[in-house]
mmCIF file of C-alpha atoms in Angstrom:
data_model
loop_
_atom_site.group_PDB
_atom_site.id
_atom_site.type_symbol
_atom_site.label_atom_id
_atom_site.label_comp_id
_atom_site.label_asym_id
_atom_site.label_seq_id
_atom_site.Cartn_x
_atom_site.Cartn_y
_atom_site.Cartn_z
ATOM 1 C CA MET V 1 133.536 -95.056 -34.704
ATOM 2 C CA SER V 2 136.413 -95.897 -36.761
ATOM 3 C CA GLU V 3 137.021 -99.038 -37.332
ATOM 4 C CA ALA V 4 141.227 -98.934 -37.007
ATOM 5 C CA THR V 5 140.746 -97.577 -33.406
ATOM 6 C CA ASP V 6 137.177 -98.310 -32.538
ATOM 7 C CA ARG V 7 136.716 -94.839 -31.007
ATOM 8 C CA PRO V 8 134.523 -92.351 -32.276
ATOM 9 C CA VAL V 9 135.157 -89.542 -35.108
ATOM 10 C CA ASP V 10 134.457 -86.177 -33.769
ATOM 11 C CA GLY V 11 136.691 -84.108 -36.545
ATOM 12 C CA ASP V 12 140.394 -84.044 -37.611
ATOM 13 C CA ALA V 13 142.413 -85.463 -35.352
ATOM 14 C CA TRP V 14 145.320 -83.131 -36.591
ATOM 15 C CA ALA V 15 143.766 -79.989 -36.176
ATOM 16 C CA ASP V 16 143.127 -81.178 -32.585
ATOM 17 C CA ALA V 17 146.260 -82.532 -31.696
ATOM 18 C CA CYS V 18 147.542 -78.982 -33.355
ATOM 19 C CA ALA V 19 145.049 -76.874 -30.882
ATOM 20 C CA GLU V 20 146.059 -78.645 -27.850
ATOM 21 C CA ASP V 21 150.099 -78.491 -29.002
ATOM 22 C CA LEU V 22 149.069 -74.531 -29.825
ATOM 23 C CA ALA V 23 147.209 -74.103 -25.949
ATOM 24 C CA ALA V 24 150.086 -76.047 -24.531
ATOM 25 C CA GLU V 25 152.686 -73.641 -26.084
ATOM 26 C CA LYS V 26 150.553 -70.726 -25.082
ATOM 27 C CA ALA V 27 150.406 -72.177 -21.607
ATOM 28 C CA ARG V 28 154.344 -72.562 -21.173
ATOM 29 C CA ARG V 29 155.528 -69.244 -22.909
ATOM 30 C CA ARG V 30 152.843 -67.408 -20.587
ATOM 31 C CA ALA V 31 154.190 -69.375 -17.301
ATOM 32 C CA ALA V 32 157.881 -68.523 -18.666
ATOM 33 C CA TYR V 33 157.184 -65.067 -19.213
ATOM 34 C CA GLY V 34 154.187 -63.442 -18.086
ATOM 35 C CA ASP V 35 151.383 -62.238 -19.385
ATOM 36 C CA ARG V 36 151.671 -60.373 -23.075
ATOM 37 C CA PRO V 37 152.101 -56.810 -22.579
ATOM 38 C CA GLY V 38 148.296 -54.962 -23.102
ATOM 39 C CA SER V 39 147.187 -52.132 -25.324
ATOM 40 C CA ALA V 40 149.378 -48.624 -25.519
ATOM 41 C CA ALA V 41 146.876 -47.170 -22.848
ATOM 42 C CA GLU V 42 146.305 -50.349 -20.688
ATOM 43 C CA GLU V 43 150.495 -49.916 -20.409
ATOM 44 C CA LEU V 44 150.501 -46.197 -19.847
ATOM 45 C CA ARG V 45 147.964 -46.840 -16.806
ATOM 46 C CA LYS V 46 150.171 -49.368 -15.582
ATOM 47 C CA LEU V 47 153.026 -47.047 -15.801
ATOM 48 C CA VAL V 48 150.672 -44.065 -14.316
ATOM 49 C CA ASP V 49 149.683 -46.506 -11.125
ATOM 50 C CA ALA V 50 153.095 -47.748 -10.928
ATOM 51 C CA VAL V 51 155.185 -43.821 -10.648
ATOM 52 C CA ALA V 52 152.021 -42.681 -8.622
ATOM 53 C CA ASP V 53 152.830 -45.867 -5.784
ATOM 54 C CA LYS V 54 156.492 -45.310 -5.949
ATOM 55 C CA VAL V 55 156.285 -41.026 -5.476
ATOM 56 C CA SER V 56 153.578 -41.924 -2.402
ATOM 57 C CA SER V 57 155.942 -44.352 -1.091
ATOM 58 C CA LEU V 58 158.954 -42.142 -1.214
ATOM 59 C CA GLN V 59 160.044 -41.150 2.907
ATOM 60 C CA THR V 60 162.490 -38.616 2.742
ATOM 61 C CA PRO V 61 163.588 -36.685 5.998
ATOM 62 C CA LEU V 62 164.288 -33.675 3.783
ATOM 63 C CA LEU V 63 160.401 -33.293 3.284
ATOM 64 C CA GLY V 64 157.575 -32.117 5.375
ATOM 65 C CA ALA V 65 154.563 -33.526 6.033
ATOM 66 C CA ALA V 66 153.625 -30.315 4.055
ATOM 67 C CA ALA V 67 155.593 -31.289 1.113
ATOM 68 C CA GLN V 68 154.604 -35.152 1.319
ATOM 69 C CA GLY V 69 151.394 -34.415 1.275
ATOM 70 C CA ALA V 70 151.538 -31.734 -1.544
ATOM 71 C CA VAL V 71 153.584 -34.617 -3.826
ATOM 72 C CA GLN V 72 150.731 -36.702 -3.019
ATOM 73 C CA GLN V 73 148.177 -34.317 -4.123
ATOM 74 C CA ALA V 74 149.726 -33.847 -7.340
ATOM 75 C CA VAL V 75 150.135 -37.217 -8.254
ATOM 76 C CA ARG V 76 146.757 -37.957 -7.335
ATOM 77 C CA GLN V 77 145.799 -34.670 -9.493
ATOM 78 C CA ALA V 78 148.160 -35.990 -12.275
ATOM 79 C CA LYS V 79 146.229 -39.243 -12.036
ATOM 80 C CA SER V 80 142.469 -37.770 -12.316
ATOM 81 C CA ALA V 81 143.945 -35.620 -15.530
ATOM 82 C CA VAL V 82 145.125 -38.765 -17.354
ATOM 83 C CA GLU V 83 142.685 -41.323 -16.536
ATOM 84 C CA PRO V 84 139.746 -39.630 -18.915
ATOM 85 C CA VAL V 85 142.157 -39.256 -21.826
ATOM 86 C CA ILE V 86 142.941 -43.024 -21.657
ATOM 87 C CA GLU V 87 139.439 -43.875 -21.399
ATOM 88 C CA ARG V 88 137.823 -41.651 -23.936
ATOM 89 C CA ASN V 89 140.930 -42.138 -26.676
ATOM 90 C CA PRO V 90 142.313 -46.191 -26.293
ATOM 91 C CA GLU V 91 142.809 -46.242 -30.119
ATOM 92 C CA PHE V 92 145.138 -42.534 -29.699
ATOM 93 C CA PHE V 93 147.446 -44.549 -27.828
ATOM 94 C CA ASP V 94 148.083 -47.327 -29.948
ATOM 95 C CA HIS V 95 148.443 -44.741 -33.009
ATOM 96 C CA LEU V 96 151.005 -43.016 -31.192
ATOM 97 C CA ALA V 97 152.962 -45.923 -30.386
ATOM 98 C CA ALA V 98 153.079 -47.429 -33.492
ATOM 99 C CA ALA V 99 154.313 -43.920 -34.786
ATOM 100 C CA GLY V 100 156.926 -43.736 -32.203
ATOM 101 C CA ASN V 101 158.113 -47.220 -33.572
ATOM 102 C CA GLU V 102 158.481 -45.760 -37.327
ATOM 103 C CA LEU V 103 160.267 -42.825 -35.721
ATOM 104 C CA LEU V 104 162.248 -45.474 -34.089
ATOM 105 C CA ALA V 105 162.894 -47.339 -37.369
ATOM 106 C CA ALA V 106 163.628 -44.644 -39.549
ATOM 107 C CA TYR V 107 165.991 -43.307 -37.023
ATOM 108 C CA ARG V 108 167.800 -46.755 -36.797
ATOM 109 C CA SER V 109 168.079 -47.300 -40.889
ATOM 110 C CA ALA V 110 169.637 -43.840 -41.250
ATOM 111 C CA VAL V 111 171.973 -44.067 -38.562
ATOM 112 C CA GLU V 112 172.876 -47.766 -39.693
ATOM 113 C CA GLY V 113 173.787 -46.082 -43.178
ATOM 114 C CA GLN V 114 175.395 -43.344 -42.076
ATOM 115 C CA GLU V 115 177.825 -46.003 -39.981
ATOM 116 C CA SER V 116 178.266 -48.385 -43.213
ATOM 117 C CA ARG V 117 179.053 -45.515 -45.116
ATOM 118 C CA TRP V 118 181.673 -44.584 -42.155
ATOM 119 C CA THR V 119 183.264 -48.064 -42.171
ATOM 120 C CA ARG V 120 183.354 -48.164 -46.188
ATOM 121 C CA THR V 121 185.581 -45.466 -47.022
ATOM 122 C CA THR V 122 188.422 -44.502 -44.696
ATOM 123 C CA GLU V 123 188.662 -40.924 -45.391
ATOM 124 C CA GLY V 124 185.459 -40.425 -43.342
ATOM 125 C CA ALA V 125 186.921 -42.922 -40.263
ATOM 126 C CA SER V 126 190.750 -41.432 -40.292
ATOM 127 C CA GLY V 127 189.720 -37.601 -41.295
ATOM 128 C CA ALA V 128 192.337 -38.126 -44.263
ATOM 129 C CA SER V 129 193.369 -35.075 -46.229
ATOM 130 C CA SER V 130 191.747 -34.619 -49.665
ATOM 131 C CA ALA V 131 194.879 -35.644 -51.971
ATOM 132 C CA ALA V 132 194.980 -38.732 -50.085
ATOM 133 C CA GLY V 133 191.306 -39.014 -50.497
ATOM 134 C CA ALA V 134 191.794 -38.758 -54.087
ATOM 135 C CA SER V 135 193.939 -41.474 -54.127
ATOM 136 C CA SER V 136 192.032 -43.751 -52.230
ATOM 137 C CA LYS V 137 188.812 -43.278 -54.269
ATOM 138 C CA LYS V 138 190.800 -44.208 -57.149
ATOM 139 C CA ALA V 139 192.023 -47.393 -55.447
ATOM 140 C CA ALA V 140 188.268 -48.033 -54.362
ATOM 141 C CA ASP V 141 187.167 -47.442 -57.874
ATOM 142 C CA ASP V 142 189.781 -50.492 -58.791
ATOM 143 C CA PRO V 143 187.278 -53.832 -59.361
ATOM 144 C CA SER V 144 190.454 -55.419 -58.140
ATOM 145 C CA ASP V 145 190.775 -53.588 -54.897
ATOM 146 C CA PRO V 146 190.342 -56.258 -51.826
ATOM 147 C CA ARG V 147 187.830 -53.749 -49.886
ATOM 148 C CA ASP V 148 185.491 -53.329 -52.278
ATOM 149 C CA GLU V 149 182.488 -55.451 -50.419
ATOM 150 C CA GLY V 150 179.771 -55.470 -53.574
ATOM 151 C CA PRO V 151 177.230 -52.835 -53.763
ATOM 152 C CA SER V 152 175.885 -51.297 -50.486
ATOM 153 C CA GLY V 153 172.268 -51.280 -51.409
ATOM 154 C CA THR V 154 172.586 -47.465 -50.853
ATOM 155 C CA GLU V 155 173.841 -44.879 -53.060
ATOM 156 C CA ARG V 156 174.360 -41.108 -52.036
ATOM 157 C CA ILE V 157 172.937 -38.558 -53.347
ATOM 158 C CA ASP V 158 174.181 -34.724 -53.491
ATOM 159 C CA LEU V 159 171.384 -32.030 -52.805
ATOM 160 C CA ASP V 160 173.644 -29.390 -53.049
#
């Protein structure tokens, strides 16, 4: 028993309070935003199920009963082909998703770099002639030029 509070001391009160706050915050976020996405394999399974449900629920007058049955059969075959692959290789889809994220980051970096080069020079934006480009290049090399925004962090390397 603690003399100050007359309650039993069962551990670190600060850690207990932090754990309670964290649990409450997780519950609040789960209520506001829903559950966190699962692994890539689980998300692929959900996508296949959603697409199958949507395709199966389409009732168009253009398709006859035979065509509708063929569509449903194709959906069932696709699902039965995808399910074993997901079951055997769930980590493959996680790696595939990570690789996609890396490719997206590389693409974004390349695009941002190119955009910064386009906005840094007037030659790329207006298509100025080489004589005008040379005069603007001289002005850009001038340290008192107001267009100078400091180092860009990247250098263009001519590989030709």
